[in-house]
Coordinates of C-alpha atoms and ligand atoms in Angstrom, one line a residue:
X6 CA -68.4 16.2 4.6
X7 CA -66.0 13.4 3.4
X8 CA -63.8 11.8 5.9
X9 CA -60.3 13.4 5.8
X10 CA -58.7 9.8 6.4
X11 CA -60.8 7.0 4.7
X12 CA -60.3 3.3 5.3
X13 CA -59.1 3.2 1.2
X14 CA -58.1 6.3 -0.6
X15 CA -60.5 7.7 -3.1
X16 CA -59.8 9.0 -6.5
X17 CA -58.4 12.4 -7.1
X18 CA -61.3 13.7 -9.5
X19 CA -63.5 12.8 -6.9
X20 CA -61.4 14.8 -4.4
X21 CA -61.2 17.5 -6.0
X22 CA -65.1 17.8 -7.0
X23 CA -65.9 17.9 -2.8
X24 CA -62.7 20.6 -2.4
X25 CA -64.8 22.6 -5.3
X26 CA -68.0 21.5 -3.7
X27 CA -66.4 22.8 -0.3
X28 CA -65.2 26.1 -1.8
X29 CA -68.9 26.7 -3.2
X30 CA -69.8 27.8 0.5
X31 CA -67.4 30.5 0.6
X32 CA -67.3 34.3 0.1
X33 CA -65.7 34.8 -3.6
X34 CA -61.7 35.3 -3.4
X35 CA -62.5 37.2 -7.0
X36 CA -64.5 39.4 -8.8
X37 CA -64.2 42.8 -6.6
X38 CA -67.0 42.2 -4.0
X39 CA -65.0 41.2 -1.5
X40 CA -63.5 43.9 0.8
X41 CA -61.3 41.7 3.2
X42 CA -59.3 39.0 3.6
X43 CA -58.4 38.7 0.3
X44 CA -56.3 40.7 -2.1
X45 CA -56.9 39.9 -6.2
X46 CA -55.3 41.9 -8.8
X47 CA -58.1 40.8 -10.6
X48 CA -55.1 39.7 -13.6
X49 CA -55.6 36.8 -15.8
X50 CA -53.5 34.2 -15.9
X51 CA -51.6 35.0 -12.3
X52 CA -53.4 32.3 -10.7
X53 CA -52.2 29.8 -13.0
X54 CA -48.7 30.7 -13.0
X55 CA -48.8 30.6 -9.1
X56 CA -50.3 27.5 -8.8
X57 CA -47.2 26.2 -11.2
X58 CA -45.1 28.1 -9.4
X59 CA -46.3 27.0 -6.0
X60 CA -46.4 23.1 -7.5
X61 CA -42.7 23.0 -8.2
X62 CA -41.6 24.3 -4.6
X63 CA -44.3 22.4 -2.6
X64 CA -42.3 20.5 -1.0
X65 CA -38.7 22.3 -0.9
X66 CA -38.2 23.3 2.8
X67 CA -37.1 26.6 4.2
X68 CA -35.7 24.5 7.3
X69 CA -31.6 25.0 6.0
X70 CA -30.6 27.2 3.3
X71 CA -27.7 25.2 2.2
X72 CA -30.4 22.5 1.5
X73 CA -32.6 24.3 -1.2
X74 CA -30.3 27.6 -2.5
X75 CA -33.5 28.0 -4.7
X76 CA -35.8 28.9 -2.1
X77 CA -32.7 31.1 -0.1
X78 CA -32.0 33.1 -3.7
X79 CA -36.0 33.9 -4.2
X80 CA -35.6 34.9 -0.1
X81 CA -33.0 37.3 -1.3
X82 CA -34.6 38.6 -4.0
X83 CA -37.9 39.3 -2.3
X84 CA -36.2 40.6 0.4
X85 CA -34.1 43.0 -2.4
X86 CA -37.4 44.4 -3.6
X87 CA -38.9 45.0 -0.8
X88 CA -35.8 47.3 0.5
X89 CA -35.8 49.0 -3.1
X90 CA -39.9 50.1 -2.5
X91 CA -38.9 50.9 1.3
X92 CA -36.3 53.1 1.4
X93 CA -33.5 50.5 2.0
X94 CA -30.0 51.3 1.3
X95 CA -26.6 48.7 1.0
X96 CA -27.2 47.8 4.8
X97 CA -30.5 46.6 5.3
X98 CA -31.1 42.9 5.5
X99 CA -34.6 41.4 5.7
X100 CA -36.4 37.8 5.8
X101 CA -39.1 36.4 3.7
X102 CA -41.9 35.5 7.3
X103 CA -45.4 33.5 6.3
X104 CA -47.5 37.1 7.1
X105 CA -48.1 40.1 8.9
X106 CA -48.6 38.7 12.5
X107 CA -45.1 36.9 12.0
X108 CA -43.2 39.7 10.9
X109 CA -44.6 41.9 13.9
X110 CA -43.9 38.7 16.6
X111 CA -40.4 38.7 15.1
X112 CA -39.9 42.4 15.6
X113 CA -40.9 42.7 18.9
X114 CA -39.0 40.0 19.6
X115 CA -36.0 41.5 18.1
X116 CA -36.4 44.6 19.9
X117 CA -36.6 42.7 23.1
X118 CA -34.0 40.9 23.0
X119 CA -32.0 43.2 21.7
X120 CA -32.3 44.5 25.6
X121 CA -31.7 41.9 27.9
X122 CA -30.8 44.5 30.8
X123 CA -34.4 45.4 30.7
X124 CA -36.7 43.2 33.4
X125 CA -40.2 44.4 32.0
X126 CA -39.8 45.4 28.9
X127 CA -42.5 47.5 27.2
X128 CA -44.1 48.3 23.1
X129 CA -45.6 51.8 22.9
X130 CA -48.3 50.9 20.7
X131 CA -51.2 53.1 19.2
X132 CA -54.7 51.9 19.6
X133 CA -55.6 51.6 16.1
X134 CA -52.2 49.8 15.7
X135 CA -52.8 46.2 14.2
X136 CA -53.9 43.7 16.7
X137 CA -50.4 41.4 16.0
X138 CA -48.8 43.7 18.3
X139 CA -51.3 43.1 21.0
X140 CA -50.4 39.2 20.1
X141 CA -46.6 39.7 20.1
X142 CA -46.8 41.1 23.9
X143 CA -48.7 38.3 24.9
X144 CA -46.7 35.6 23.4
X145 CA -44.1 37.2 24.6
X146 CA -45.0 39.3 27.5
X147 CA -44.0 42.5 26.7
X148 CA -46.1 44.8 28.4
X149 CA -47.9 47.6 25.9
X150 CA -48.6 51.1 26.6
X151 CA -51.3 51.9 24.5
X152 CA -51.7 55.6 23.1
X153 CA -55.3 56.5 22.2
X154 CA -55.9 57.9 18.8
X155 CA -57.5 61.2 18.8
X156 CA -61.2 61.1 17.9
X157 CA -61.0 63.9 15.1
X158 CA -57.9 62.9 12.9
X159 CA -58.1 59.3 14.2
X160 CA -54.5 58.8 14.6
X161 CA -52.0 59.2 17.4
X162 CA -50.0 62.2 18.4
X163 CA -46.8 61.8 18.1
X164 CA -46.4 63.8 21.6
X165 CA -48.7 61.3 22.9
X166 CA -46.5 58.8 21.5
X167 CA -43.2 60.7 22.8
X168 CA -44.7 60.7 26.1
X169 CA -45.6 57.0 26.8
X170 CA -42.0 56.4 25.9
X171 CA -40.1 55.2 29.1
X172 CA -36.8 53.5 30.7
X173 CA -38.2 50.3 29.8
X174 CA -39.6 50.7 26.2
X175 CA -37.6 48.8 23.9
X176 CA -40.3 49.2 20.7
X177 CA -42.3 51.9 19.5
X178 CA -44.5 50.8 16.8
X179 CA -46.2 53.3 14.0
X180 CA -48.6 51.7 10.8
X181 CA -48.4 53.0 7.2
X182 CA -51.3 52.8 7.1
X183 CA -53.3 51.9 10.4
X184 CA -56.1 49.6 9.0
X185 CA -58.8 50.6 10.4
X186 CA -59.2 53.9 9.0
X187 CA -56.2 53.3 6.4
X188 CA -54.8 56.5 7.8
X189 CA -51.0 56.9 8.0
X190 CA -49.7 57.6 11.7
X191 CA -47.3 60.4 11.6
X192 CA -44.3 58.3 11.2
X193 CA -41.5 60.5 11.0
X194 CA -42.2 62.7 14.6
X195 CA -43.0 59.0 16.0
X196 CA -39.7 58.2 15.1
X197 CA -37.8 61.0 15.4
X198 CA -39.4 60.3 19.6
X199 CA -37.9 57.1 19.5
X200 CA -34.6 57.9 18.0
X201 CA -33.7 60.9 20.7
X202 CA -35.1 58.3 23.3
X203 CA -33.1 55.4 21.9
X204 CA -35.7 52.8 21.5
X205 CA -36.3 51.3 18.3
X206 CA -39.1 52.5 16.0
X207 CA -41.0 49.4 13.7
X208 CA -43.2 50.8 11.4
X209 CA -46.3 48.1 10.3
X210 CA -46.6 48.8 6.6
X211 CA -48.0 45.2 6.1
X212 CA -51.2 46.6 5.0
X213 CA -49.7 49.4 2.9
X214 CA -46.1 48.8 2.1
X215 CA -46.8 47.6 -1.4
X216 CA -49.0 50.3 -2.4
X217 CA -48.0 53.6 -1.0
X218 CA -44.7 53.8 -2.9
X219 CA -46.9 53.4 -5.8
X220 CA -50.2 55.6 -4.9
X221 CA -46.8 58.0 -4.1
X222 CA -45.4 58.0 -7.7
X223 CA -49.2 58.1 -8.9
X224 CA -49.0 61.8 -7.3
X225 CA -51.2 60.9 -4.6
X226 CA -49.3 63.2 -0.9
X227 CA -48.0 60.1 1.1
X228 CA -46.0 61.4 4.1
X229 CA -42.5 59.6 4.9
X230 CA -43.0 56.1 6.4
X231 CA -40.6 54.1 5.5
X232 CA -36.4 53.0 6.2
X233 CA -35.4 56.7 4.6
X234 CA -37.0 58.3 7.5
X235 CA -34.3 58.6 10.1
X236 CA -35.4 56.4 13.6
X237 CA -37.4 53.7 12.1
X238 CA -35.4 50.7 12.4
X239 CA -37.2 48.1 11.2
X240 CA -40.6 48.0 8.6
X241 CA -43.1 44.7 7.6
X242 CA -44.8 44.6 4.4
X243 CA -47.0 42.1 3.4
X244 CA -46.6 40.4 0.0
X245 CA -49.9 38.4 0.5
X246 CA -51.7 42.1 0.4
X247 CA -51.1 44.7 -1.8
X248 CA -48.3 42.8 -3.9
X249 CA -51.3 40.0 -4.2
X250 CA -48.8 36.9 -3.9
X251 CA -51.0 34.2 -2.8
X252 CA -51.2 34.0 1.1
X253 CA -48.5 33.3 3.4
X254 CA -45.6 35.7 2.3
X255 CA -44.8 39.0 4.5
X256 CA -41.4 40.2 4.5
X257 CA -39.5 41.9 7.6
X258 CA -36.4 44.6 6.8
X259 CA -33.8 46.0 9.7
X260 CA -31.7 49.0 8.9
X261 CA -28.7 46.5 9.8
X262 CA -27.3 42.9 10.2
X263 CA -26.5 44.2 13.8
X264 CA -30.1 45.0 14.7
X265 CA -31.6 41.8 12.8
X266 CA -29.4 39.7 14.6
X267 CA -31.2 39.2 17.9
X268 CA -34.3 37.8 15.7
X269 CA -32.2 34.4 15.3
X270 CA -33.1 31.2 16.9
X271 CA -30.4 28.6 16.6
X272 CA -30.4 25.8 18.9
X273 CA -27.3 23.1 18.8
X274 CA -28.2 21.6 22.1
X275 CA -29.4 18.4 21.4
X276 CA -28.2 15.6 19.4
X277 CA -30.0 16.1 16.2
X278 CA -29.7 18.4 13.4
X279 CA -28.3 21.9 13.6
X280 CA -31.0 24.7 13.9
X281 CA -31.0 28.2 13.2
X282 CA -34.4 29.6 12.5
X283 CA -35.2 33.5 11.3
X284 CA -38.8 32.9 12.2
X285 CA -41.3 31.3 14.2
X286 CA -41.4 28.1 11.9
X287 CA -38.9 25.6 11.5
X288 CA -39.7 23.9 8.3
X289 CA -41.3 26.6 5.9
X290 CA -42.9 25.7 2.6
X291 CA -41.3 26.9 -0.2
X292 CA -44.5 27.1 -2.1
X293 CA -45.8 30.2 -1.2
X294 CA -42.5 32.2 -1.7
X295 CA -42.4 30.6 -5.3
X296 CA -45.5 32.1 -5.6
X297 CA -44.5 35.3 -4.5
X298 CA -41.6 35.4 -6.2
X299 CA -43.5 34.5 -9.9
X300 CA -46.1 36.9 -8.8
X301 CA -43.9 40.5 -8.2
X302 CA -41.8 39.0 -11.3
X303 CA -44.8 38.3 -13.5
X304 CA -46.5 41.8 -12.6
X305 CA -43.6 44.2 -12.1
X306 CA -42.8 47.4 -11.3
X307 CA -45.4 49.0 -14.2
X308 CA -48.0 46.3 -13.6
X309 CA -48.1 47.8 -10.1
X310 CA -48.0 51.2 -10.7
X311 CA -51.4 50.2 -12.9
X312 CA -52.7 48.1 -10.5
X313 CA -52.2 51.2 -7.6
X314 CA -53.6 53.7 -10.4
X315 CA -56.8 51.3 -10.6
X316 CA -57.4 50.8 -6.6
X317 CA -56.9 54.9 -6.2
X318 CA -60.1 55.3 -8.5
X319 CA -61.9 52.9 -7.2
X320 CA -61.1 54.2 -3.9
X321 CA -62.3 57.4 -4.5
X322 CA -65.6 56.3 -6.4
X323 CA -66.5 54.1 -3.5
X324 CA -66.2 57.2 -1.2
X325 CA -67.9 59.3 -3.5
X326 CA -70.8 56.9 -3.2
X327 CA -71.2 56.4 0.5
X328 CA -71.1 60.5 0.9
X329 CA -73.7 60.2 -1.0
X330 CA -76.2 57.7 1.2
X331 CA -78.3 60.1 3.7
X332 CA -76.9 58.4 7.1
X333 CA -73.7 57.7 6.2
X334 CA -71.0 59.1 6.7
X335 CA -67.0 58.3 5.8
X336 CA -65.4 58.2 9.1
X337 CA -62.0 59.8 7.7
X338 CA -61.2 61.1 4.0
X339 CA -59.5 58.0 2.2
X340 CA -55.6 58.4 2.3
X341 CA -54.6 55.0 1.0
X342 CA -57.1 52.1 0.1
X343 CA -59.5 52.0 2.6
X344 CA -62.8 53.6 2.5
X345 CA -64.3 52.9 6.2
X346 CA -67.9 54.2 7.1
X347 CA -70.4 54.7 9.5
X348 CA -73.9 55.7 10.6
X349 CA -75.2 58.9 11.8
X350 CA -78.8 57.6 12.0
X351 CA -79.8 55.1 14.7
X352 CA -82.2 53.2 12.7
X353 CA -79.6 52.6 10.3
X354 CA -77.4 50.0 11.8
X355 CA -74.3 49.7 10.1
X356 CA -74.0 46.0 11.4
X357 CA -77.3 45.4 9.8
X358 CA -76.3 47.3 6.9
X359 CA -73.1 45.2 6.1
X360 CA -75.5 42.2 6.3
X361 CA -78.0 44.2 3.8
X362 CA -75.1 44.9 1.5
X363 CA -74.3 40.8 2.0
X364 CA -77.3 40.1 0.8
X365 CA -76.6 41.9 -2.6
X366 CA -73.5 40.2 -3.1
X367 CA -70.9 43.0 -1.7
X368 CA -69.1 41.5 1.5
X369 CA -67.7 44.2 3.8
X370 CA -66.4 44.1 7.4
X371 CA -67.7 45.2 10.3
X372 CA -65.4 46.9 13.0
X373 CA -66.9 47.2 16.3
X374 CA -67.7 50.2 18.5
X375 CA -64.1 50.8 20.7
X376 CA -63.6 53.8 22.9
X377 CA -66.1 56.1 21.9
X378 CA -65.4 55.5 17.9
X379 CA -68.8 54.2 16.5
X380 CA -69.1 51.0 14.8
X381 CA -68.0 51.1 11.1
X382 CA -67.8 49.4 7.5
X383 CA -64.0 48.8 6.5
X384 CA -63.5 48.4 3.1
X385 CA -59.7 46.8 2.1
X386 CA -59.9 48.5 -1.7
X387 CA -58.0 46.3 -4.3
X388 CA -57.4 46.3 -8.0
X389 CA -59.9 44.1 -9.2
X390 CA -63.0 46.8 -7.7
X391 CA -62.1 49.0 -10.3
X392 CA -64.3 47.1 -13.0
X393 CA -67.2 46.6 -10.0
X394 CA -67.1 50.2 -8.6
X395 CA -70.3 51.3 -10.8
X396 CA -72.5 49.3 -9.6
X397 CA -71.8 49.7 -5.8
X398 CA -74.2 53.1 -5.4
X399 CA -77.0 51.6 -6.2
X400 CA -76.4 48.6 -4.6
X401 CA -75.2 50.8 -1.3
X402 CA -78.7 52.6 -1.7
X403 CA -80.8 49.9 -1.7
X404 CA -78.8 48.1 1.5
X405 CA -79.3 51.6 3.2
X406 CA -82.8 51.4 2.3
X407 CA -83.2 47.7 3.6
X408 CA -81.1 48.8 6.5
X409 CA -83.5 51.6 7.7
X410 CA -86.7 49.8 7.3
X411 CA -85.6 46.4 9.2
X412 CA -84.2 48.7 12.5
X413 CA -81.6 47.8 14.3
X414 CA -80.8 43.9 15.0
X415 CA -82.8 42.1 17.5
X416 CA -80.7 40.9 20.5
X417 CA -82.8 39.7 23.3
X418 CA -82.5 42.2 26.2
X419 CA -81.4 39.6 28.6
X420 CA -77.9 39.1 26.4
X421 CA -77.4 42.3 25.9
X422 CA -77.9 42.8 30.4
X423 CA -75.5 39.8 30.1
X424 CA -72.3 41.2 28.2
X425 CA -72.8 44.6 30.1
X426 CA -72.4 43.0 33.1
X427 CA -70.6 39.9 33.4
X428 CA -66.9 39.6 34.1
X429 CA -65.1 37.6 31.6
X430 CA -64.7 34.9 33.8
X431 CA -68.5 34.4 34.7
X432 CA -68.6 33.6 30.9
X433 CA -68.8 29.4 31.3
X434 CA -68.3 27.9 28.1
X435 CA -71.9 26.3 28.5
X436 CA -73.4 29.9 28.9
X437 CA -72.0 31.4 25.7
X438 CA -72.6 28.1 24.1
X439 CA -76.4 28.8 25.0
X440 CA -75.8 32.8 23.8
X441 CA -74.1 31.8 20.3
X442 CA -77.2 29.4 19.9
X443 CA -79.8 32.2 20.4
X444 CA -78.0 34.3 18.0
X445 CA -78.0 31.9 15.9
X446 CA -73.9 31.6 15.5
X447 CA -74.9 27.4 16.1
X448 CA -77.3 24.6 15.7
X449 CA -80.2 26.8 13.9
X450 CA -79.8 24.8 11.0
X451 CA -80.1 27.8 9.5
X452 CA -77.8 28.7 6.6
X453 CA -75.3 30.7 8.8
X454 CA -74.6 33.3 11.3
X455 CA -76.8 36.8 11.5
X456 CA -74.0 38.8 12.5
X457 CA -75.6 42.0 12.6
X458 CA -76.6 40.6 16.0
X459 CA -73.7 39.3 16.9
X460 CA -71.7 42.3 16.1
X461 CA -74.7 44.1 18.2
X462 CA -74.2 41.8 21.2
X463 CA -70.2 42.1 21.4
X464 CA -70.6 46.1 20.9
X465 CA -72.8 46.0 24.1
X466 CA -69.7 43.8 26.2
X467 CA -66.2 45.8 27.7
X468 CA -63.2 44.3 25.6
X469 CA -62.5 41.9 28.2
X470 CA -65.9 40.4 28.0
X471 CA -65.7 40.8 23.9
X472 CA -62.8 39.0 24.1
X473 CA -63.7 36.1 26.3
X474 CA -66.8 36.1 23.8
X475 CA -65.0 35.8 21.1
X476 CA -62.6 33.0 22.5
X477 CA -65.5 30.8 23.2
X478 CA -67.1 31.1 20.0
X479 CA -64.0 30.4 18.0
X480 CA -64.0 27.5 20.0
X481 CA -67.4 26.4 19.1
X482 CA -67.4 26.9 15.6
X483 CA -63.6 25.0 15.5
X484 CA -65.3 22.1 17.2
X485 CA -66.7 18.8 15.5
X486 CA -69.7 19.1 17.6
X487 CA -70.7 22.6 16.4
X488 CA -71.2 21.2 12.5
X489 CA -73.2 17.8 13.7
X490 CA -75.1 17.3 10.2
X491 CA -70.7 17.4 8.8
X492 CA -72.1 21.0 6.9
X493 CA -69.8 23.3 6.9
X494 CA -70.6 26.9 8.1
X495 CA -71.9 29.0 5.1
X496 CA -70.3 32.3 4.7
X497 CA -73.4 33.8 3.9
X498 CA -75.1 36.4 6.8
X499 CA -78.4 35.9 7.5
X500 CA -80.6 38.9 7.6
X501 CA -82.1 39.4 11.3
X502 CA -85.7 40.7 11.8
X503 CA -86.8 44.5 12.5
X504 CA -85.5 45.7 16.1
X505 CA -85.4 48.9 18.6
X506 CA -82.1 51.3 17.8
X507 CA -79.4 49.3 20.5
X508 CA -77.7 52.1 22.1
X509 CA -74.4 50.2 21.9
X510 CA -74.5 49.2 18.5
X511 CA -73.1 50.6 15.8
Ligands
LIG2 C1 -51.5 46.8 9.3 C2 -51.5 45.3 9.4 N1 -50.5 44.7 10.1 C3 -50.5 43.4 10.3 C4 -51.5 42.6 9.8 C5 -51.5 41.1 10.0 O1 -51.3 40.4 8.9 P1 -51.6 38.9 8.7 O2 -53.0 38.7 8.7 O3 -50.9 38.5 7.4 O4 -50.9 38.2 9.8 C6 -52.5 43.2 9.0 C7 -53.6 42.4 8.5 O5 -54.6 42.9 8.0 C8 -52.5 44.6 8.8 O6 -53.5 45.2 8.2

């Protein structure tokens, strides 16, 4: 790998052959295969015009609207459309944030300081809400009350919901969908709790905001979720999802100016320039909400009604397909566009089976075992499937088939003892140096990560441990020492040798 910061410069052609020679190692943003992560329309031609669009605002600065009206009037806009698609009426307000995890940050933040008189305040959060949340209470230590889902609809009560509500609540969150499962959480009753309570009501339509309305129009039953529905007070959707702007674009709406107005940082305390900040960021790149802004404009409201009427089919051929795998089964009916699916069969490992389907070119994700839910497959459906979705049954067939005969992956019994047993804190970072070089996450030399085993080995730890595990390995593989030969990490899994069923795995 070049140096980022050589003694002379070096040519831009040259640069840009290693950048293309860097991309060659990951998954592919296009072409349908790729279930997560990324969101492609699978359009011609929108990647060019964002890219323009993105080049002539790269370096205008959100910092002070005054400075660059051009960035604060594609803000607005955005922000108009968004409340048009969401139920928004004359008072809402909203704010362009740079993704999901900021806009959920910046409504628990809201909601909390929108209540100073409350000591501890506290987020009634489902489980299968969006881990952002669980990030926005630490950042800003909120305390969460988490509401299990219920193991047959896979989706909170709203009863449940109603009765974690307490004096110090000052959020209730719902998702439209959850992503998980893509299921929608009953949205209305959640809120209609909140409302009699008081407490604010956010609903996380990041993932789905930008579909549903249109799946809705398509004729496709799509409960209320949004800003009509008396309680919520505030809803994120994600422009970098199912709008496919390029990333780093989410947008946050309140019902009022009122309620919004506690998100507002502005700092005049010092002797330099005035501050007053919507998000986290101070200076924001005006690149991305070109982008986004070229992007809704260039589509438009018919190009996304197609673009929803494309992901529903493929959606529902995808699911047709995995019912019809012996082994297999969908862990919910699809409501939006997710299919999600596990294993009924012990020697058909779903963590090995994403890893099979790898191997053929189809890159799922892997969700882990949690709270007596079995591992599972997520699938983020987008437009450009559509034109793949026929050749996914076969393909699923002969991973399944791969799958069965390798067995479950093989974890040495001594790491799997390990995560059952050790308390987060017993995890030195020397010790899960040595377990991420045994399975293979570093220094093989091989050409990347087996994460059936990996997944495996995390199933078999409590969260606490899985999360100390996972802390330490993103510290590994985000060190210089972890790439010593200056390769970067391939994307590509690495298929692990025939096994015994692990009884925590998938
Ligand atoms: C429902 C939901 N909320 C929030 C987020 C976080 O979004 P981001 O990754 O843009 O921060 C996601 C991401 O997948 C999501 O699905």
């Amino acid at each position: 790998m070049a140096d980022a910061l050589p003694a002379v410069g070096v040519p831009a052609e040259q640069i840009l052959a290693e950048l293309r020679e860097l991309r060659g190692h990951d998954l592919p943003t296009h072409g349908g295969r790729l279930f997560a992560y990324v969101y492609d329309s699978g359009r011609t031609g929108l990647d060019e015009l964002v890219a323009s669009a993105n080049a002539l605002c790269a370096h205008v600065n959100g910092l002070d609207p005054t400075v660059f009206p051009s960035l604060s009037t594609m803000e607005r806009e955005l922000v108009a459309a968004a409340a048009r698609l969401l139920g928004g009426d004359p008072d809402t307000v909203g704010n362009v944030t740079g993704g999901g995890t900021e806009s959920l940050i910046l409504a628990v933040k809201t909601a909390r300081d929108a209540r100073p008189d409350i000591a501890q305040p506290r987020l009634v959060l489902p489980a299968s809400g969006h881990a952002a949340f669980g990030k926005a209470a630490s950042y800003l230590r909120v305390a969460l009350d988490v509401v299990p889902i219920d193991p047959v609809t896979l989706r909170p009560s709203a009863a449940d919901m109603a009765a974690a509500i307490g004096p110090d609540t000052v959020l209730v969150a719902a998702s439209a969908p959850a992503y998980p499962y893509g299921l929608m959480d009953p949205v209305a009753d959640i809120a209609a709790a909140a409302l009699a309570a008081g407490v604010r009501c956010h609903v996380d339509a990041c993932f789905g905001g930008w579909s549903l309305p249109y799946l809705r129009r398509l004729g496709q039953p799509v409960p209320p979720f949004d800003l009509s529905v008396p309680g919520v007070t505030s809803i994120s959707v994600d422009l970098h999802k199912y709008a496919y702007a390029s990333k780093g674009v989410s947008v946050l709406l309140h019902r009022s100016a009122p309620m919004r107005r506690p998100q507002y940082f502005a700092w005049a305390g010092w002797p330099g320039y005035t501050v007053v900040n919507p998000g986290i960021s101070s200076t924001r790149p005006g690149g991305p909400i070109a982008g986004a802004y070229a992007t809704l404009r260039h589509i438009g409201d018919a190009g996304y009604l197609e673009l929803a009427r494309a992901t529903r089919d493929a959606v529902r051929d995808l699911a047709a397909a995995v019912s019809t795998v012996d082994g297999l089964r969908l862990m919910a009916e699809p409501e939006t566009t997710v299919v999600c699916f596990t294993s009924t069969d012990p020697w058909l490992d779903v963590f090995v089976l994403a890893d099979e389907l790898a191997a053929r070119g189809w890159y799922t994700q892997a969700q882990l075992a949690f709270a007596g839910l079995p591992g599972s497959i997520h699938l983020s459906v987008t437009a450009s499937v559509a034109p793949q979705v026929a050749q996914f049954p076969a393909a699923l067939a002969a991973a399944a088939a791969a799958a069965r005969a390798a067995g479950p992956p093989r974890v040495p019994a001594h790491l799997l003892d390990l995560a059952g047993t050790l308390a987060p804190e017993q995890l030195t970072p020397e010790l899960v140096a040595r377990i991420a070089t045994e399975l293979g996450l570093v220094g093989t030399g091989r050409a990347g990560p087996a994460m059936a085993a990996v997944n495996t080995l995390l199933c078999a730890a409590p969260v606490p441990v899985r999360e100390r595990l996972l802390v330490e390995f993103g510290s590994l593989l985000q060190s210089p020492a972890a790439h010593p030969a200056g390769a970067p990490a391939a994307a590509q899994p690495v298929v692990q040798p025939a096994g015994q069923p692990a009884a925590a795995g998938g």
